[in-house]
């Protein structure tokens, strides 16, 4: 599988998981949801970078 396609699939799965978590935790204060979104995006960027570096070898 091509690295870009694999990275796109990882991003799609991650975003769907984030949406599910945000929908489940609707009653959580907005500040904590914002922390979750920021950390999730940082993890997504790091994960895709690590995946592309691993597949580039």
CSV table of N, CA and C in Angstrom, one decimal:
chain,number,residue,atom,x,y,z
A,1,UNK,N,0.8,-1.2,0.0
A,1,UNK,CA,0.0,0.0,0.0
A,1,UNK,C,0.9,1.2,0.0
A,2,UNK,N,0.5,2.2,-0.7
A,2,UNK,CA,1.3,3.4,-0.8
A,2,UNK,C,1.3,4.2,0.5
A,3,UNK,N,2.4,4.8,0.8
A,3,UNK,CA,2.5,5.6,2.1
A,3,UNK,C,1.4,6.7,2.2
A,4,UNK,N,1.2,7.4,1.1
A,4,UNK,CA,0.2,8.5,1.2
A,4,UNK,C,-1.2,8.0,1.5
A,5,UNK,N,-1.5,6.9,0.8
A,5,UNK,CA,-2.9,6.3,1.0
A,5,UNK,C,-3.0,5.8,2.4
A,6,UNK,N,-2.0,5.1,2.9
A,6,UNK,CA,-2.0,4.6,4.3
A,6,UNK,C,-2.1,5.8,5.3
A,7,UNK,N,-1.3,6.8,5.1
A,7,UNK,CA,-1.4,8.0,6.0
A,7,UNK,C,-2.8,8.6,5.9
A,8,UNK,N,-3.4,8.7,4.8
A,8,UNK,CA,-4.8,9.2,4.6
A,8,UNK,C,-5.8,8.3,5.4
A,9,UNK,N,-5.6,7.0,5.3
A,9,UNK,CA,-6.5,6.1,6.0
A,9,UNK,C,-6.4,6.3,7.5
A,10,UNK,N,-5.1,6.4,8.0
A,10,UNK,CA,-4.9,6.6,9.4
A,10,UNK,C,-5.5,7.9,9.9
A,11,UNK,N,-5.4,9.0,9.1
A,11,UNK,CA,-6.0,10.3,9.4
A,11,UNK,C,-7.5,10.2,9.5
A,12,UNK,N,-8.1,9.5,8.5
A,12,UNK,CA,-9.5,9.3,8.5
A,12,UNK,C,-10.0,8.5,9.7
A,13,UNK,N,-9.4,7.4,10.1
A,13,UNK,CA,-9.8,6.7,11.2
A,13,UNK,C,-9.6,7.5,12.5
A,14,UNK,N,-8.5,8.2,12.6
A,14,UNK,CA,-8.3,9.1,13.8
A,14,UNK,C,-9.4,10.1,13.9
A,15,UNK,N,-9.7,10.8,12.8
A,15,UNK,CA,-10.8,11.8,12.9
A,15,UNK,C,-12.1,11.3,13.3
A,16,UNK,N,-12.5,10.1,12.8
A,16,UNK,CA,-13.7,9.5,13.1
A,16,UNK,C,-13.7,9.1,14.6
A,17,UNK,N,-12.6,8.6,15.1
A,17,UNK,CA,-12.5,8.3,16.5
A,17,UNK,C,-12.6,9.5,17.4
A,18,UNK,N,-12.0,10.6,17.0
A,18,UNK,CA,-12.2,11.9,17.7
A,18,UNK,C,-13.6,12.4,17.7
A,19,UNK,N,-14.3,12.3,16.6
A,19,UNK,CA,-15.7,12.7,16.6
A,19,UNK,C,-16.6,11.8,17.5
A,20,UNK,N,-16.3,10.5,17.5
A,20,UNK,CA,-17.1,9.6,18.4
A,20,UNK,C,-16.8,10.0,19.8
A,21,UNK,N,-15.6,10.3,20.2
A,21,UNK,CA,-15.3,10.7,21.6
A,21,UNK,C,-15.9,12.0,21.9
A,22,UNK,N,-15.9,13.0,21.0
A,22,UNK,CA,-16.5,14.3,21.3
A,22,UNK,C,-18.0,14.1,21.5
A,23,UNK,N,-18.6,13.2,20.7
A,23,UNK,CA,-20.1,13.1,20.8
A,23,UNK,C,-20.4,12.3,22.1
A,24,UNK,N,-19.6,11.4,22.5
A,24,UNK,CA,-19.9,10.6,23.7
A,24,UNK,C,-19.7,11.6,25.0
A,25,UNK,N,-18.7,12.4,24.9
A,25,UNK,CA,-18.4,13.3,26.1
A,25,UNK,C,-19.0,14.7,25.9
A,26,UNK,N,-20.2,14.8,25.4
A,26,UNK,CA,-20.8,16.1,25.2
A,26,UNK,C,-21.0,16.9,26.5
A,27,UNK,N,-21.2,16.3,27.6
A,27,UNK,CA,-21.4,17.0,28.9
A,27,UNK,C,-20.1,17.5,29.5
A,28,UNK,N,-19.0,17.1,28.9
A,28,UNK,CA,-17.7,17.6,29.5
A,28,UNK,C,-17.5,19.0,29.2
A,29,UNK,N,-16.9,19.8,30.1
A,29,UNK,CA,-16.6,21.2,29.8
A,29,UNK,C,-15.8,21.5,28.6
A,30,UNK,N,-16.1,22.6,27.9
A,30,UNK,CA,-15.5,22.9,26.6
A,30,UNK,C,-14.0,22.9,26.7
A,31,UNK,N,-13.4,23.4,27.9
A,31,UNK,CA,-12.0,23.5,28.0
A,31,UNK,C,-11.3,22.1,27.9
A,32,UNK,N,-11.9,21.1,28.5
A,32,UNK,CA,-11.3,19.7,28.3
A,32,UNK,C,-11.5,19.2,26.9
A,33,UNK,N,-12.6,19.5,26.3
A,33,UNK,CA,-12.8,19.1,24.9
A,33,UNK,C,-11.7,19.7,24.0
A,34,UNK,N,-11.4,21.0,24.3
A,34,UNK,CA,-10.4,21.7,23.5
A,34,UNK,C,-9.0,21.1,23.7
A,35,UNK,N,-8.7,20.7,25.0
A,35,UNK,CA,-7.4,20.0,25.2
A,35,UNK,C,-7.4,18.7,24.5
A,36,UNK,N,-8.5,18.0,24.5
A,36,UNK,CA,-8.5,16.7,23.7
A,36,UNK,C,-8.3,16.9,22.2
A,37,UNK,N,-8.9,17.9,21.7
A,37,UNK,CA,-8.8,18.2,20.2
A,37,UNK,C,-7.3,18.6,19.9
A,38,UNK,N,-6.7,19.4,20.7
A,38,UNK,CA,-5.4,19.9,20.5
A,38,UNK,C,-4.4,18.7,20.6
A,39,UNK,N,-4.5,17.9,21.6
A,39,UNK,CA,-3.6,16.8,21.8
A,39,UNK,C,-3.9,15.7,20.7
A,40,UNK,N,-5.1,15.6,20.3
A,40,UNK,CA,-5.4,14.6,19.2
A,40,UNK,C,-4.8,15.0,17.9
A,41,UNK,N,-4.9,16.3,17.6
A,41,UNK,CA,-4.2,16.8,16.4
A,41,UNK,C,-2.7,16.7,16.4
A,42,UNK,N,-2.1,17.0,17.6
A,42,UNK,CA,-0.7,16.8,17.7
A,42,UNK,C,-0.3,15.4,17.5
A,43,UNK,N,-1.0,14.5,18.1
A,43,UNK,CA,-0.8,13.0,18.0
A,43,UNK,C,-1.0,12.6,16.6
A,44,UNK,N,-2.0,13.1,15.9
A,44,UNK,CA,-2.2,12.7,14.5
A,44,UNK,C,-1.0,13.1,13.6
A,45,UNK,N,-0.6,14.4,13.8
A,45,UNK,CA,0.5,14.9,13.0
A,45,UNK,C,1.8,14.1,13.3
A,46,UNK,N,2.0,13.8,14.6
A,46,UNK,CA,3.2,13.0,14.9
A,46,UNK,C,3.1,11.6,14.4
A,47,UNK,N,1.9,11.0,14.5
A,47,UNK,CA,1.8,9.6,14.0
A,47,UNK,C,1.9,9.5,12.5
A,48,UNK,N,1.4,10.4,11.8
A,48,UNK,CA,1.5,10.4,10.3
A,48,UNK,C,3.0,10.6,9.9
A,49,UNK,N,3.7,11.5,10.6
A,49,UNK,CA,5.1,11.7,10.3
A,49,UNK,C,5.9,10.5,10.6
A,50,UNK,N,5.6,9.8,11.7
A,50,UNK,CA,6.4,8.6,12.1
A,50,UNK,C,6.1,7.5,11.1
A,51,UNK,N,4.8,7.4,10.7
A,51,UNK,CA,4.5,6.4,9.7
A,51,UNK,C,5.1,6.6,8.3
A,52,UNK,N,5.1,7.8,7.9
A,52,UNK,CA,5.8,8.1,6.6
A,52,UNK,C,7.3,7.9,6.7
A,53,UNK,N,7.9,8.3,7.8
A,53,UNK,CA,9.3,8.1,8.0
A,53,UNK,C,9.7,6.6,8.0
A,54,UNK,N,8.8,5.8,8.6
A,54,UNK,CA,9.0,4.3,8.7
A,54,UNK,C,8.9,3.7,7.3
A,55,UNK,N,7.9,4.1,6.6
A,55,UNK,CA,7.6,3.6,5.3
A,55,UNK,C,8.6,4.1,4.2
A,56,UNK,N,9.3,5.2,4.5
A,56,UNK,CA,10.2,5.7,3.5
A,56,UNK,C,11.5,5.0,3.4
A,57,UNK,N,11.8,4.2,4.5
A,57,UNK,CA,13.1,3.4,4.5
A,57,UNK,C,13.1,2.4,3.5
